[in-house]
Tab-separated table of C-alpha atoms in Angstrom:
chain	number	residue	atom	x	y	z
A	1	CYS	CA	-26.419	-54.137	37.588
A	2	GLY	CA	-29.798	-54.548	35.921
A	3	GLY	CA	-30.827	-56.905	33.236
A	4	GLY	CA	-27.867	-55.930	31.012
A	5	GLY	CA	-25.848	-58.933	29.891
A	6	GLY	CA	-22.556	-59.261	31.758
A	7	MET	CA	-19.285	-60.737	30.378
A	8	THR	CA	-19.069	-64.499	30.916
A	9	ALA	CA	-15.789	-65.834	32.297
A	10	GLU	CA	-13.715	-67.928	29.859
A	11	LYS	CA	-13.432	-71.529	30.871
A	12	PRO	CA	-9.935	-73.039	31.539
A	13	ALA	CA	-10.312	-75.498	28.659
A	14	GLU	CA	-11.056	-72.665	26.256
A	15	LYS	CA	-8.036	-70.721	27.537
A	16	LEU	CA	-5.843	-73.746	26.890
A	17	MET	CA	-7.175	-74.138	23.341
A	18	THR	CA	-6.517	-70.449	22.678
A	19	VAL	CA	-2.887	-70.807	23.784
A	20	VAL	CA	-2.463	-73.928	21.644
A	21	ARG	CA	-3.876	-72.147	18.579
A	22	LYS	CA	-1.391	-69.298	19.065
A	23	MET	CA	1.469	-71.871	18.960
A	24	ASP	CA	0.379	-73.216	15.547
A	25	MET	CA	3.368	-72.915	13.151
A	26	TYR	CA	1.330	-74.162	10.228
A	27	SER	CA	-1.092	-71.296	9.720
A	28	LYS	CA	-3.820	-72.027	7.188
A	29	VAL	CA	-4.699	-69.885	4.180
A	30	ASP	CA	-8.236	-69.717	2.925
A	31	ALA	CA	-8.779	-71.547	-0.341
A	32	ASP	CA	-9.954	-68.313	-1.995
A	33	PHE	CA	-6.523	-66.773	-1.469
A	34	LYS	CA	-4.481	-69.725	-2.759
A	35	VAL	CA	-2.805	-69.399	-6.149
A	36	THR	CA	-2.181	-72.645	-8.014
A	37	THR	CA	0.018	-72.815	-11.087
A	38	THR	CA	0.930	-75.441	-13.662
A	39	THR	CA	4.608	-75.095	-12.735
A	40	GLY	CA	3.774	-75.748	-9.100
A	41	GLY	CA	1.879	-78.872	-10.076
A	42	TYR	CA	4.824	-80.267	-12.037
A	43	LEU	CA	7.199	-79.473	-9.187
A	44	SER	CA	4.874	-81.194	-6.691
A	45	ILE	CA	4.751	-84.366	-8.791
A	46	ALA	CA	8.541	-84.287	-9.150
A	47	GLY	CA	8.903	-83.738	-5.391
A	48	TRP	CA	6.698	-86.727	-4.518
A	49	ALA	CA	8.542	-88.972	-6.979
A	50	LEU	CA	11.968	-87.874	-5.698
A	51	THR	CA	10.867	-88.366	-2.088
A	52	CYS	CA	9.685	-91.923	-2.777
A	53	ILE	CA	12.945	-92.799	-4.549
A	54	LEU	CA	15.127	-91.399	-1.761
A	55	ILE	CA	13.060	-93.080	0.968
A	56	LEU	CA	13.341	-96.461	-0.769
A	57	SER	CA	17.083	-95.942	-1.215
A	58	GLU	CA	17.550	-94.976	2.428
A	59	THR	CA	15.502	-97.985	3.574
A	60	TRP	CA	17.647	-100.338	1.479
A	61	ALA	CA	20.815	-98.763	2.879
A	62	TYR	CA	19.464	-99.150	6.420
A	63	TRP	CA	18.826	-102.866	5.959
A	64	ARG	CA	22.270	-103.339	4.430
A	65	GLU	CA	24.022	-101.465	7.239
A	66	ALA	CA	22.219	-103.495	9.889
A	67	GLY	CA	24.675	-106.282	10.781
A	68	ALA	CA	27.342	-105.190	8.279
A	69	GLN	CA	30.915	-106.197	9.153
A	70	LYS	CA	33.381	-103.386	9.851
A	71	GLU	CA	37.164	-103.719	10.060
A	72	HIS	CA	39.380	-101.318	11.979
A	73	MET	CA	43.192	-101.438	12.153
A	74	ILE	CA	45.156	-100.510	15.277
A	75	VAL	CA	48.679	-101.083	16.617
A	76	ASP	CA	49.045	-104.439	18.376
A	77	SER	CA	50.069	-103.634	21.948
A	78	SER	CA	49.379	-107.071	23.468
A	79	LEU	CA	52.221	-108.561	25.493
A	80	GLY	CA	52.997	-111.912	27.053
A	81	GLN	CA	50.373	-113.879	25.141
A	82	LYS	CA	50.566	-117.367	23.686
A	83	LEU	CA	49.937	-118.278	20.064
A	84	ARG	CA	47.700	-121.288	19.450
A	85	ILE	CA	48.522	-123.272	16.303
A	86	ASN	CA	45.832	-125.719	15.163
A	87	MET	CA	46.773	-128.377	12.638
A	88	ASN	CA	45.519	-131.482	10.922
A	89	ILE	CA	48.171	-132.764	8.518
A	90	THR	CA	48.688	-136.126	6.829
A	91	PHE	CA	52.034	-137.495	5.641
A	92	PRO	CA	51.052	-140.527	3.527
A	93	ALA	CA	54.636	-141.755	3.122
A	94	LEU	CA	55.982	-141.198	6.657
A	95	SER	CA	55.134	-143.545	9.508
A	96	CYS	CA	54.053	-142.245	12.899
A	97	ALA	CA	57.428	-143.328	14.300
A	98	GLU	CA	59.290	-141.185	11.762
A	99	MET	CA	57.119	-138.106	11.980
A	100	HIS	CA	57.376	-135.586	14.814
A	101	VAL	CA	56.845	-131.839	15.171
A	102	ASP	CA	59.482	-129.454	16.481
A	103	ALA	CA	59.070	-125.742	17.218
A	104	MET	CA	61.437	-122.838	17.825
A	105	ASP	CA	61.170	-119.046	17.949
A	106	VAL	CA	63.308	-115.907	17.840
A	107	ALA	CA	63.108	-115.594	21.624
A	108	GLY	CA	65.471	-118.575	21.803
A	109	ASP	CA	62.956	-121.169	22.969
A	110	TYR	CA	63.388	-124.627	21.437
A	111	HIS	CA	60.640	-127.233	21.651
A	112	PRO	CA	61.616	-130.623	20.186
A	113	TYR	CA	58.739	-133.113	19.861
A	114	MET	CA	56.097	-130.455	20.544
A	115	GLU	CA	53.198	-132.903	20.475
A	116	GLN	CA	51.636	-132.970	23.950
A	117	ASN	CA	48.231	-131.729	22.716
A	118	MET	CA	48.161	-133.852	19.569
A	119	VAL	CA	47.176	-137.313	18.456
A	120	LYS	CA	48.628	-139.476	15.711
A	121	LYS	CA	46.663	-141.832	13.505
A	122	ARG	CA	48.361	-144.581	11.538
A	123	ILE	CA	47.435	-144.642	7.855
A	124	GLY	CA	47.719	-147.870	5.888
A	125	LYS	CA	49.097	-148.257	2.393
A	126	ASP	CA	45.533	-148.200	1.096
A	127	GLY	CA	44.902	-144.824	2.781
A	128	ARG	CA	42.665	-146.212	5.515
A	129	PRO	CA	43.245	-145.594	9.249
A	130	ILE	CA	44.850	-148.379	11.279
A	131	GLY	CA	44.152	-149.009	14.945
A	132	LYS	CA	43.354	-146.327	17.491
A	133	GLU	CA	44.517	-142.760	17.798
A	134	ILE	CA	47.847	-142.401	19.604
A	135	GLU	CA	48.061	-139.633	22.162
A	136	GLU	CA	51.420	-137.904	22.002
A	137	GLN	CA	53.658	-136.660	24.808
A	138	ALA	CA	56.077	-133.743	24.815
A	139	ASN	CA	59.802	-134.369	24.320
A	140	VAL	CA	59.366	-138.093	23.619
A	141	PHE	CA	61.205	-139.553	20.631
A	142	GLU	CA	59.516	-142.561	19.075
A	143	ASN	CA	61.587	-145.733	19.001
A	144	LYS	CA	62.218	-146.689	15.404
A	145	GLU	CA	62.837	-150.261	16.520
A	146	ASP	CA	59.033	-150.497	16.682
A	147	ILE	CA	59.000	-150.477	12.876
A	148	LEU	CA	58.840	-154.041	11.680
A	149	PRO	CA	61.484	-155.227	9.208
A	150	ALA	CA	60.479	-155.277	5.555
A	151	ASP	CA	60.730	-159.114	5.480
A	152	TYR	CA	58.772	-159.644	8.719
A	153	CYS	CA	56.028	-162.267	8.528
A	154	GLY	CA	54.059	-162.834	11.694
A	155	SER	CA	52.491	-166.193	12.412
A	156	CYS	CA	48.745	-166.669	11.982
A	157	PHE	CA	48.881	-169.547	14.483
A	158	GLY	CA	47.271	-172.029	12.139
A	159	ALA	CA	44.504	-169.725	10.935
A	160	GLY	CA	46.212	-168.614	7.738
A	161	ALA	CA	44.335	-168.945	4.471
A	162	PHE	CA	47.365	-170.660	2.894
A	163	ASP	CA	50.871	-171.788	3.815
A	164	GLY	CA	53.084	-168.760	4.368
A	165	ASP	CA	50.175	-166.390	5.052
A	166	CYS	CA	51.366	-163.531	7.285
A	167	CYS	CA	49.588	-161.884	10.210
A	168	ASN	CA	51.635	-158.838	11.187
A	169	THR	CA	49.088	-157.108	13.406
A	170	CYS	CA	46.739	-158.146	16.188
A	171	ASP	CA	43.759	-157.196	14.008
A	172	GLN	CA	44.950	-159.540	11.262
A	173	VAL	CA	45.308	-162.464	13.682
A	174	ILE	CA	41.835	-161.865	15.124
A	175	SER	CA	40.350	-161.518	11.627
A	176	HIS	CA	41.809	-164.866	10.519
A	177	TYR	CA	40.571	-166.607	13.694
A	178	SER	CA	37.095	-165.148	13.218
A	179	ALA	CA	37.030	-166.360	9.609
A	180	LYS	CA	37.765	-169.878	10.850
A	181	GLY	CA	35.076	-169.611	13.495
A	182	TRP	CA	37.625	-170.082	16.272
A	183	SER	CA	37.562	-168.369	19.644
A	184	THR	CA	39.764	-165.260	19.849
A	185	LYS	CA	39.861	-165.010	23.661
A	186	GLU	CA	43.213	-166.765	24.126
A	187	ILE	CA	44.811	-165.340	20.987
A	188	ARG	CA	44.091	-161.778	22.111
A	189	ARG	CA	45.954	-162.520	25.357
A	190	ASP	CA	48.824	-164.723	24.175
A	191	SER	CA	49.722	-163.819	20.564
A	192	GLU	CA	52.971	-161.983	19.882
A	193	GLN	CA	51.215	-159.326	17.823
A	194	CYS	CA	48.587	-158.429	20.426
A	195	ILE	CA	51.126	-158.381	23.278
A	196	ARG	CA	53.353	-156.058	21.276
A	197	GLU	CA	50.563	-153.624	20.415
A	198	GLN	CA	49.238	-153.554	23.976
A	199	LYS	CA	52.705	-152.646	25.213
A	200	SER	CA	53.243	-149.797	22.730
A	201	PRO	CA	50.762	-148.108	20.363
A	202	MET	CA	53.637	-147.670	17.911
A	203	ALA	CA	54.360	-151.389	17.850
A	204	GLY	CA	53.681	-153.206	14.640
A	205	ILE	CA	54.258	-150.248	12.325
A	206	GLU	CA	55.177	-151.434	8.854
A	207	GLU	CA	57.279	-149.816	6.164
A	208	GLY	CA	55.179	-147.726	3.804
A	209	GLU	CA	52.615	-146.625	6.350
A	210	GLY	CA	51.515	-143.012	6.607
A	211	CYS	CA	50.525	-140.884	9.556
A	212	ASN	CA	47.971	-138.214	10.355
A	213	LEU	CA	48.807	-135.629	13.019
A	214	SER	CA	46.046	-133.486	14.507
A	215	GLY	CA	45.719	-131.212	17.513
A	216	PHE	CA	47.208	-127.913	18.626
A	217	MET	CA	50.258	-126.429	20.305
A	218	LEU	CA	50.867	-123.239	22.296
A	219	VAL	CA	53.997	-121.211	21.531
A	220	ASN	CA	55.262	-117.741	22.303
A	221	LYS	CA	53.557	-114.968	20.337
A	222	VAL	CA	56.721	-114.042	18.457
A	223	ALA	CA	58.202	-114.979	15.100
A	224	GLY	CA	59.298	-118.586	14.787
A	225	ASN	CA	58.732	-121.841	12.941
A	226	PHE	CA	57.481	-125.374	13.430
A	227	HIS	CA	58.435	-128.270	11.220
A	228	VAL	CA	58.417	-131.952	10.446
A	229	ALA	CA	61.893	-132.980	9.354
A	230	LEU	CA	64.276	-135.926	9.084
A	231	GLY	CA	66.296	-137.119	12.061
A	232	GLU	CA	66.370	-136.885	15.831
A	233	SER	CA	65.997	-133.365	17.250
A	234	VAL	CA	68.533	-132.212	19.828
A	235	VAL	CA	69.631	-128.870	21.261
A	236	ARG	CA	73.417	-128.593	21.222
A	237	ASP	CA	75.449	-125.541	22.252
A	238	GLY	CA	72.353	-123.368	22.105
A	239	ARG	CA	71.473	-124.476	18.594
A	240	PHE	CA	68.738	-126.722	17.232
A	241	ILE	CA	70.199	-129.760	15.463
A	242	HIS	CA	68.756	-132.709	13.505
A	243	GLN	CA	70.868	-135.863	13.541
A	244	PHE	CA	70.456	-138.469	10.813
A	245	GLN	CA	72.326	-140.761	8.495
A	246	PRO	CA	72.997	-139.207	5.060
A	247	GLN	CA	71.770	-142.315	3.256
A	248	ASP	CA	68.330	-141.899	4.921
A	249	ALA	CA	67.674	-138.488	3.361
A	250	PRO	CA	66.464	-139.596	-0.113
A	251	GLY	CA	63.941	-141.959	1.502
A	252	PHE	CA	62.329	-139.273	3.668
A	253	ASN	CA	59.287	-138.554	1.504
A	254	THR	CA	57.880	-135.095	2.330
A	255	THR	CA	54.576	-135.524	0.479
A	256	HIS	CA	51.896	-133.970	2.679
A	257	TYR	CA	48.240	-132.978	2.776
A	258	ILE	CA	47.266	-130.009	4.966
A	259	HIS	CA	43.657	-130.608	5.985
A	260	GLU	CA	43.634	-127.626	8.329
A	261	LEU	CA	46.130	-125.056	9.562
A	262	SER	CA	44.982	-122.078	11.602
A	263	PHE	CA	46.346	-119.749	14.245
A	264	GLY	CA	44.005	-119.004	17.134
A	265	MET	CA	40.330	-119.696	17.656
A	266	PRO	CA	37.965	-119.798	14.646
A	267	TYR	CA	35.194	-117.300	13.940
A	268	PRO	CA	32.478	-117.146	11.250
A	269	GLY	CA	33.904	-116.234	7.861
A	270	LEU	CA	37.557	-116.889	8.758
A	271	TYR	CA	39.550	-118.008	5.701
A	272	ASN	CA	42.702	-120.101	6.144
A	273	PRO	CA	44.549	-120.168	2.788
A	274	LEU	CA	46.648	-123.254	3.643
A	275	ASP	CA	43.619	-125.475	4.234
A	276	LYS	CA	43.426	-128.385	1.762
A	277	VAL	CA	46.872	-127.696	0.278
A	278	VAL	CA	48.496	-130.834	-1.190
A	279	LYS	CA	52.172	-131.227	-2.106
A	280	VAL	CA	53.508	-134.393	-3.725
A	281	ALA	CA	57.211	-135.261	-3.946
A	282	ASP	CA	57.159	-137.252	-7.166
A	283	GLU	CA	59.885	-139.566	-8.433
A	284	GLU	CA	61.151	-137.023	-10.968
A	285	GLN	CA	62.013	-134.215	-8.532
A	286	GLY	CA	62.392	-136.414	-5.465
A	287	THR	CA	62.087	-135.319	-1.890
A	288	GLY	CA	63.308	-132.011	-0.512
A	289	LEU	CA	62.486	-129.040	1.656
A	290	TYR	CA	59.065	-127.405	1.554
A	291	GLN	CA	58.921	-123.958	3.137
A	292	TYR	CA	55.796	-121.924	3.868
A	293	PHE	CA	56.449	-118.301	4.839
A	294	ILE	CA	53.408	-117.124	6.789
A	295	LYS	CA	52.497	-113.553	7.748
A	296	LEU	CA	50.155	-113.441	10.736
A	297	VAL	CA	47.792	-110.542	11.375
A	298	PRO	CA	46.431	-110.523	14.964
A	299	THR	CA	42.657	-110.160	14.868
A	300	ILE	CA	39.955	-109.431	17.434
A	301	TYR	CA	36.535	-110.594	16.332
A	302	GLU	CA	33.529	-109.136	18.134
A	303	ALA	CA	30.324	-111.104	17.560
A	304	PRO	CA	26.924	-109.366	17.292
A	305	ASP	CA	26.216	-110.402	20.904
A	306	GLY	CA	29.397	-108.635	22.072
A	307	GLU	CA	31.563	-111.725	22.656
A	308	ARG	CA	35.206	-111.073	21.665
A	309	THR	CA	37.573	-113.677	20.194
A	310	ASN	CA	41.352	-113.239	19.899
A	311	THR	CA	42.620	-115.000	16.791
A	312	ASN	CA	44.791	-114.466	13.703
A	313	GLN	CA	44.409	-114.169	9.962
A	314	TYR	CA	47.314	-114.970	7.660
A	315	SER	CA	48.690	-115.014	4.154
A	316	TYR	CA	51.619	-117.040	2.863
A	317	THR	CA	54.172	-117.657	0.143
A	318	GLU	CA	55.902	-120.978	-0.493
A	319	ARG	CA	59.158	-122.403	-1.751
A	320	PHE	CA	60.466	-125.882	-2.589
A	321	ARG	CA	64.122	-126.886	-2.641
A	322	PRO	CA	64.940	-130.372	-3.961
A	323	LEU	CA	67.454	-132.540	-2.173
A	324	ALA	CA	71.020	-132.269	-3.521
A	325	ASN	CA	72.664	-135.331	-5.015
A	326	GLN	CA	75.368	-135.474	-2.352
A	327	LEU	CA	74.976	-135.168	1.394
A	328	THR	CA	78.222	-134.711	3.285
A	329	HIS	CA	77.074	-133.861	6.822
A	330	THR	CA	75.029	-135.808	9.331
A	331	ASP	CA	74.219	-132.785	11.531
A	332	HIS	CA	72.021	-130.051	10.151
A	333	ASP	CA	71.579	-126.752	11.932
A	334	HIS	CA	68.102	-125.592	11.030
A	335	ASN	CA	68.055	-122.366	12.965
A	336	LYS	CA	68.084	-121.288	9.291
A	337	HIS	CA	64.733	-123.003	8.655
A	338	GLY	CA	66.193	-126.151	7.112
A	339	SER	CA	68.993	-124.729	4.969
A	340	HIS	CA	72.654	-125.666	5.402
A	341	ALA	CA	75.662	-124.878	3.229
A	342	THR	CA	78.642	-127.248	3.096
A	343	HIS	CA	82.006	-126.995	1.398
A	344	GLN	CA	81.350	-129.780	-1.096
A	345	ALA	CA	77.690	-129.335	-1.970
A	346	THR	CA	74.626	-127.255	-1.075
A	347	THR	CA	72.204	-129.503	0.742
A	348	VAL	CA	68.858	-129.121	2.399
A	349	LEU	CA	67.242	-130.927	5.290
A	350	PRO	CA	64.268	-132.925	3.957
A	351	GLY	CA	61.152	-131.782	5.698
A	352	VAL	CA	58.297	-129.294	5.800
A	353	PHE	CA	58.826	-125.940	7.535
A	354	TRP	CA	56.130	-123.438	8.439
A	355	VAL	CA	57.917	-120.142	9.129
A	356	TYR	CA	55.642	-117.496	10.646
A	357	ASP	CA	56.052	-113.831	11.516
A	358	MET	CA	53.782	-111.427	13.396
A	359	SER	CA	52.401	-108.180	11.991
A	360	ALA	CA	52.766	-105.024	14.091
A	361	PHE	CA	49.137	-104.141	13.425
A	362	MET	CA	45.940	-105.700	14.682
A	363	VAL	CA	42.560	-105.850	12.947
A	364	GLU	CA	39.360	-105.385	14.918
A	365	ILE	CA	36.264	-106.881	13.280
A	366	SER	CA	32.853	-105.834	14.572
A	367	TYR	CA	29.273	-105.506	13.364
A	368	THR	CA	27.621	-102.118	12.854
A	369	SER	CA	24.021	-101.422	13.827
A	370	VAL	CA	22.124	-98.218	12.958
A	371	PRO	CA	19.493	-97.199	15.571
A	372	PHE	CA	15.961	-96.916	14.249
A	373	SER	CA	15.804	-93.315	15.542
A	374	HIS	CA	18.646	-92.404	13.152
A	375	PHE	CA	16.823	-94.070	10.285
A	376	PHE	CA	13.607	-92.190	11.112
A	377	ALA	CA	15.530	-88.895	11.324
A	378	ARG	CA	16.971	-89.503	7.863
A	379	LEU	CA	13.512	-90.130	6.419
A	380	CYS	CA	12.230	-86.891	7.963
A	381	ALA	CA	15.220	-85.011	6.572
A	382	ILE	CA	14.534	-86.411	3.094
A	383	ALA	CA	10.842	-85.466	3.152
A	384	GLY	CA	11.433	-82.010	4.622
A	385	GLY	CA	14.432	-81.281	2.431
A	386	VAL	CA	12.756	-82.243	-0.832
A	387	PHE	CA	9.593	-80.226	-0.215
A	388	THR	CA	11.571	-77.231	1.074
A	389	VAL	CA	13.757	-77.183	-2.027
A	390	MET	CA	10.773	-77.668	-4.314
A	391	GLY	CA	8.979	-74.815	-2.507
A	392	ILE	CA	11.943	-72.505	-3.050
A	393	VAL	CA	12.104	-73.423	-6.746
A	394	ASP	CA	8.335	-72.863	-7.089
A	395	SER	CA	8.592	-69.453	-5.379
A	396	LEU	CA	11.412	-68.380	-7.697
A	397	CYS	CA	9.497	-69.518	-10.761
A	398	HIS	CA	6.355	-67.702	-9.605
A	399	HIS	CA	8.350	-64.570	-8.797
A	400	PHE	CA	10.000	-64.437	-12.226
A	401	LYS	CA	6.687	-65.130	-13.925
A	402	ILE	CA	5.148	-62.106	-12.200
A	403	LYS	CA	8.109	-59.969	-13.219
A	404	LEU	CA	7.682	-61.034	-16.825
A	405	ASP	CA	3.930	-60.400	-16.749
A	406	ILE	CA	4.211	-56.773	-15.459
A	407	PRO	CA	5.353	-55.179	-18.789
A	408	ASP	CA	2.435	-56.822	-20.593
A	409	GLN	CA	0.005	-55.392	-18.035
A	410	LEU	CA	1.555	-51.944	-18.332
A	411	LYS	CA	1.187	-52.092	-22.108
A	412	GLY	CA	-2.478	-52.927	-21.707
A	413	VAL	CA	-3.030	-49.988	-19.315
A	414	VAL	CA	-1.202	-47.528	-21.585
A	415	GLY	CA	-3.131	-48.707	-24.621
A	416	GLY	CA	-6.441	-48.273	-22.779
A	417	MET	CA	-5.513	-44.711	-21.751
A	418	LYS	CA	-4.709	-43.744	-25.349
A	419	LEU	CA	-7.977	-45.181	-26.565
A	420	GLY	CA	-9.942	-43.257	-23.937
A	421	GLY	CA	-8.168	-39.966	-24.831
A	422	GLY	CA	-8.974	-40.327	-28.519
A	423	MET	CA	-12.651	-40.773	-27.838
A	424	GLY	CA	-12.719	-37.635	-25.718
């Protein structure tokens, strides 16, 4: 109890540091006990170089994987859906009164004049649009009496540039009046041309005009076809029939320009192979039947923000059949996509048919994203793996070097013993 020094109590902070030191997995070796070798130096340099290369490669792969598109195929189990068909097609040699779209499918649904979500635009002989867009209605057959006779010459009501000058449209009458500096108020109200065009958008159509059809239609999501063909469309005895006069067939020019044709809603990167396809029925081969056989692949596109779009991709093949020299029937059953066999000659229905079929599989398109924690784990694995392997190789090399050096040391010891014995 006297002046002898007693044991001082260890402070809590020091106890904590002692426990932490005991948990150290990376025990240090004094520099005096370290053995460095040339082989170890080379392996260390190689390890650092390999680590840098692998880290750069992994970083590049990480940036490439971020936002990469991934496609996955599954069985299409969707039922009861509608197929949206978007189109923008020009027929430069068919007037808007002659051109109409019909649709039918394997479920037995027939849709003549399927144009309720479409607009028509008259195209002049010079390729320029005429008048305003014409909104179409379903199951309405245009009156061909609206087409002016080839020899029609409308009056310019005294504003013609010369005797016999013709004004066949309201725009032409107004243009001539404006050129004369005359008022157009009364002529807009009273002229034959303007009254006719106000009554019917199809009025005043001339021979040789073209027509542009744009819009979309909704059909059953089953195999079917839609087409633009000659004649009036009717459903008779459960079959789809086109009625026309045989002598009209050679004059039904099926030249067409497909500006756009898609199935479903668009998404970034969607490729429609029929876009900008042009087919010309020249004088040598004449008119005929154009057929496009389309294979649809249902597709679900998932945007990076998670929004999903149901659409379709497609591929196609095509076929052209020229019109036969003789036509013997006025009714053509085109439940066979425009083909009809007769006893006297094999004929085709002039027109353009898009025949589509659905794939049993669906493609899911999404974007992959690699979490940064995964990327960091890969970098740690690279660094740890390289230095672990290099350490193993260095240990093996050092071990074998020691084994090889032992005989030389034994020889030196034996030689020294012999030398010492001789001196004794």
